[in-house]
Amino acid sequence: MKETSPLNLYKLLPQTNCKKCGEETCMAFAAGLIARTRKVEECTPLIDEKKYAKKLDGLRTTVAPELKMIYVGVGERQVKVGGEDVMYRHQMTFFNKPPFAYDVADNMEEAKLIERVKKITTWRKFYIGKWQGVEMIAVRSVTDDPAKFAACVKTVMANGDGFPLILCSFNPAVLKAGLEVAAKEKPLIYAANKDNWKEVAQLAYDYKVPVTLSVPFDLDGLKSMAVTFSSMGLTDLVLDPGTAPNGKMLQQTLLNFINLRRAAVEEAQRDIAYPVMVLPINAWLTTDDPVRAAYWESVLTAAFVIRGGAIMIKHSLEPHSMMPDMHLRFNIYTDPRTPVQVKPGIYKVGNPGPESPVFLTTNFALTYYTVESDVASNNIDAYIIAINTDGIGVQASVAGGQLTPAKILDSFNEAGFDWAGQKYPAMVLPGMAAKFSGELEDLFAGKAKIMVGPEDSGRIIGWMKDFWPPK
Amino acid sequence: MAEKITLSDLNKTLTEMNVQSLEGLKIEGDVEIDLDIGAGGVGPLFAYYFGEQAAKIAMQLMEFAKAVGYPVQNLMQPVAVAQAIAPAPAEIAAAAEAVPAFKIASALASAKFSVGVDKTWKHPIQEVTLGATKADGGSRGHVVKLGGEKAMPFFPDAEMPHAPKITMDVFDMPIGMAKAVKMHYEDVINSPGEWAKKAVKEFGADMVTVHLISTDPLLKDTPAQEAVKTVEEVLQAVDVPICIGGSGNPDKDPVVLSKAAEVCQGERVLIASANLNMDWEKIGKACVDNGHVCLAWTQLEINSQKELNRKLMKVAGVPRESIVMDPTTAALAYGLDFAYSNMERIRLGALKGDDELTFPMSSGTTNAWGVRESWMVRSPNKDDSDWGDRMLRGPIWEILTGYSLAMAGVDIFMMMHPTAVAYLHEITQSLMGRIEAKTPDANAWLKMGV
C-alpha cells in the first residue's frame, strides 16, 4: 500500500460511523488500515451491503500490499509469504518474516528421514516471551523417481505435524506424484523453469497450489515467466532469481534482490511484485567442511533476511547456525512501531509465597522475559518486579539514570507490595546494579534486606543454591 | 480394399491431387484404420505423429468438401455461437465468465526488467583518513580510508570506494573473555605489543585498537602519564593505523585520551571516544591540536548523534574530515533491531543531505560476546533445544552482529575473534565483487547428497 493518508481510504468507507468494527469513527478505521492493524473485512457493512461493492473493490485494490502476499499450507501452521510494503524496516515495519524451510530428500532411508523431520518440527528456542521455531519442510527429489518421491512426501506428512511443504523437483511427473499425496495441504511447488513451465503451470492449475518460477540470474527471463503465468490466471507465485553462494555471482544475487524489492515497493511494478525465494542451502555446494558450510549458510541467510528474501530453503540444523539465524530474523522483523516493553509492576512466576524471593529487573521486554524464563524454567517460585525504565535494560539504565534507588522504592510502594507478609523480606538486585545496594538499605530502613544477585539471570539457579533463603 | 496404404501415403496422394479434379469420387465400404502398435504400446511420439497425419488428411478432405460446395464452415463454428442462439440463464453465463477456462500460453511472453536508482541520494559520505605515513609526518606503513559512499552499502546505485575495515581489540591489562576468544590471546595477554602484532600478522587486522581500561578508577586507576606508554609500545610493534580507547569512565577518559593524543601527535589515530555525558570538548580539542580523528559516540539515538557531531564541529572545532560516529552496537539478540535501524536511518539521512550525519560509522562488534547465547555452555531454559558447542556458537554471533551492521552502513568494525574477522572480511569483499570463485550450478542443490 502506497497510500499514507487515512482521508483517501475514508473516501472508500461507508462514512456512517456505525462503530460495528469497534472504532468510534470510519476515519479511525481508515487510520487502522494505513497502519495495517485493521483488515478490510472487519468493516462488515462494506462487505455485506451490495451498494458498497464498488467502494469495496477500490479499497481492496488500494490496501493490497505492494509486494503480493501468498499463503502456503493450511490450518494454524499456514504461512504468509511476502506482503511487504517498505524497503527499509524503519519506514513502517516488515510484516511477514521469511519462513525457513529445512530440507529432506527422497533418497533418505526411512528412519533417518523421520528423525530429521522430527528434529525440524520440534526445534525451539525461547526469546522475548515467545517460542521461535521452524515453519516449513522442503522435500527434494534426488532420485527423480515419482513413486519414491510420493512415498517420501507421505512419510514427511505422517510425521511432519502439519508443517507446510515445498515440493522440489524440475520433473513434472515427480511434482505430480507429490501433489497427488499432498495437494490438499496446499504445498508450494518448486519449480517451473524455461523447459517445463507448461507442464508445471498445468499442475499449479489442476491442484490449485502456489508455484515457484525459477529463472536464475536473468531478471528479463524471470519477468517474462511471471507475466506469462499471470496471463494464464496463475498469480500465487514465488520468484527464484537464483542464489549464488560465492564469488562475483553472489554480488549479482544481492543486486537482483535489491532491484526486485525496489521494483515492487518503490516503483509499484505489479507484474514482478511477487515474493522472492532464497536458497542459503547452496552454501553446502561450496565446501566439504560442515562448520564452514553452516557459517556461510548463516551469512547468506542474514544478507537476504535484511534485503528482501521472502522464503528460504535451508539445510543446517546445527544450533550454531539455527540460533543466530532465528534471532537475526526475529530482530529484523520486530515491529519498530511498538516499543518492546512490558507493563511495570510485580509479576508472579510459579506459585510464590511468603518464602519466595523478589527479583528486580527493568521493563525492557528482552530483559524481563529473559529473567522470567530463567526463573520459570528452573521451577523457582518467585516475584519479579519490573521497574519502569522506559524500556531500557539494566546496564544502560543504571548508567543512564533511568534506574535509581529512589525509583525502586517508589515502584514497590506503587505496587503495594506486602513486605510484612514475607518470611524473608528481601529483594534481589541484578549484579549490574550492585552499586545501589547501600543506598537502598538506607531507603528501605530495615523493611527489606537488599541482596546482590548474579550479573546474568542465567545464573540465578546457582545463586539460589548458595544464597536463598537468606541467613 | 486389396491394397494397403499408410497414412502418410494417403496424405501424400491427396496433396498431389488437385481436389477440383476429384469429381465423381466415391468412398465405398467401411474405412478401417488398423494401427500396428507392435510390442511397445502406443508411445507418445507415435501418437503425436499419427495425430499430425490424421489432421493433415482431415484438412485435405475439408478443402475437398469446400471445393465441391459443401458448407464446411458451419461445422467449424465455435460453441459460443450456439449459446448466442439459445442464451443460458444469466447467472450461469456470469459464472462461466468469472472462471475463464484455463489455457496454457503457447509461448513465454517477452518482457524486460528494469528499475531505477534512488534519486534522493545526492550527498556523499565524508571521506576520513586514519593513520599517517612518514610523508605526512607519522610513522605508519600505510593509511586506512573510510567513507566516500554515495549509496547504501552493496547497492547497485554506486560503487563503494572503500571496503569496510576491521580494527582488532588489544587491552592494556588482562580482562575476562569468553573461552572461544581467550584461547587465541592467552600467549599475548600480558603484552599489548605482542598482542597487536598477532592481530595484524596472524589475523589480518587492518588496524588495532588499544583500550586503556586499566585507567578505570575502579580497576587499576593507572595514571594517564603511565597508561600512554602502552600506546607507544603498540605504535612500535605494528605499523598499521591505530585507535585508542579509554576505560569508559566519563571523568577519567578526557584526561587519558588527551594525553594519548599528545603522545601520538602526527599519527592521525582514532580517539575513542567523545560522548555527550563527559567533557567532549576537551577530547575534541585534543584531536584538533594533534591532528587526530574523533570518534563521536552516542547511545542508539539519532538526534543525540546529530547534537554531538554539531557540538564537536562548532564548539570544539573538529573538521568534518576528522569525525567518525559510533551510534552504539546492540548485539544480535540483545537489541540489534535498535542498532540496525538507528544506523540505517543515520546513513539514509546522510545520503539525503543531512550534513550533521554524513560521517563514516564504527561498530563495537565485540559486544556480541556479551550476549549469553554467544558464550554460555548451555541454555538456562530447560525447554530450549540443545544449544550445541559454544566454541562454534560464539564466532558466528560476532560475524552476524557485524555483518548485519555492515548492511546498515558501518565502515569500521572493532572485533576480537579471528574467525569472525575472516568471515566478515570475506563476505564484504564478496559483495563488492572482489572475490573470484566458481559458482556452483544453480540447480545442483536439488540433488545434492549431503
Tab-separated table of N, CA and C in Angstrom, chain B residues 7 18 58 86 90 111 144 155 159 168 174 176 206 212 240 244 262 273 281 299 335 408-409 415 420 443:
chain	number	residue	atom	x	y	z
B	7	LEU	N	-0.864	-43.949	-43.691
B	7	LEU	CA	-1.462	-42.631	-43.551
B	7	LEU	C	-0.725	-41.588	-44.360
B	18	ASN	N	-5.099	-32.608	-57.383
B	18	ASN	CA	-5.822	-31.347	-57.430
B	18	ASN	C	-7.254	-31.668	-57.058
B	58	ALA	N	-7.524	-34.697	-42.691
B	58	ALA	CA	-8.795	-34.016	-42.464
B	58	ALA	C	-8.829	-32.678	-43.178
B	86	ALA	N	-29.290	-19.782	-28.232
B	86	ALA	CA	-30.127	-20.144	-27.097
B	86	ALA	C	-29.422	-19.715	-25.821
B	90	ALA	N	-28.822	-16.072	-16.967
B	90	ALA	CA	-27.834	-15.032	-16.676
B	90	ALA	C	-26.780	-15.479	-15.669
B	111	ALA	N	9.406	-10.143	-21.799
B	111	ALA	CA	9.370	-8.914	-21.005
B	111	ALA	C	10.783	-8.503	-20.628
B	144	VAL	N	44.498	4.102	6.262
B	144	VAL	CA	43.212	3.433	6.040
B	144	VAL	C	42.192	4.522	5.730
B	155	PHE	N	24.646	-1.582	-2.639
B	155	PHE	CA	23.524	-1.290	-3.533
B	155	PHE	C	24.038	-1.032	-4.948
B	159	GLU	N	29.249	2.437	-6.681
B	159	GLU	CA	30.245	1.554	-6.075
B	159	GLU	C	30.736	2.118	-4.761
B	168	MET	N	41.208	-4.620	15.393
B	168	MET	CA	41.062	-5.647	16.443
B	168	MET	C	41.461	-5.086	17.800
B	174	PRO	N	45.026	-7.809	31.462
B	174	PRO	CA	44.194	-8.989	31.185
B	174	PRO	C	42.741	-8.722	31.584
B	176	GLY	N	38.480	-10.367	31.440
B	176	GLY	CA	37.676	-11.567	31.277
B	176	GLY	C	37.218	-11.688	29.834
B	206	ASP	N	43.165	-4.789	9.901
B	206	ASP	CA	43.555	-3.577	9.174
B	206	ASP	C	44.156	-2.550	10.129
B	212	LEU	N	42.704	1.447	26.912
B	212	LEU	CA	43.437	1.725	28.151
B	212	LEU	C	42.491	1.552	29.340
B	240	VAL	N	50.438	-0.445	11.397
B	240	VAL	CA	49.102	-0.103	10.897
B	240	VAL	C	48.592	1.116	11.671
B	244	ILE	N	42.708	4.518	19.765
B	244	ILE	CA	42.973	4.486	21.202
B	244	ILE	C	41.659	4.661	21.952
B	262	GLU	N	48.323	13.664	22.655
B	262	GLU	CA	49.615	14.389	22.621
B	262	GLU	C	50.755	13.457	22.240
B	273	SER	N	36.436	7.547	23.005
B	273	SER	CA	35.597	8.343	22.143
B	273	SER	C	35.070	9.528	22.942
B	281	GLU	N	34.361	18.375	24.778
B	281	GLU	CA	35.088	19.484	24.174
B	281	GLU	C	36.596	19.304	24.342
B	299	GLN	N	24.253	6.946	22.229
B	299	GLN	CA	23.591	5.676	22.545
B	299	GLN	C	22.261	5.510	21.841
B	335	GLY	N	19.058	-6.517	21.190
B	335	GLY	CA	18.651	-5.191	20.727
B	335	GLY	C	19.231	-4.793	19.390
B	408	ALA	N	23.855	-2.013	7.137
B	408	ALA	CA	23.212	-0.755	7.540
B	408	ALA	C	24.111	0.446	7.282
B	409	GLY	N	25.410	0.203	7.040
B	409	GLY	CA	26.279	1.330	6.697
B	409	GLY	C	27.554	1.480	7.508
B	415	MET	N	36.625	-5.631	16.524
B	415	MET	CA	36.311	-7.052	16.671
B	415	MET	C	37.374	-7.790	17.466
B	420	ALA	N	35.754	-14.642	13.157
B	420	ALA	CA	34.752	-13.625	12.838
B	420	ALA	C	35.356	-12.568	11.914
B	443	ASN	N	21.081	-25.246	-9.917
B	443	ASN	CA	20.108	-26.287	-9.580
B	443	ASN	C	20.703	-27.473	-8.827
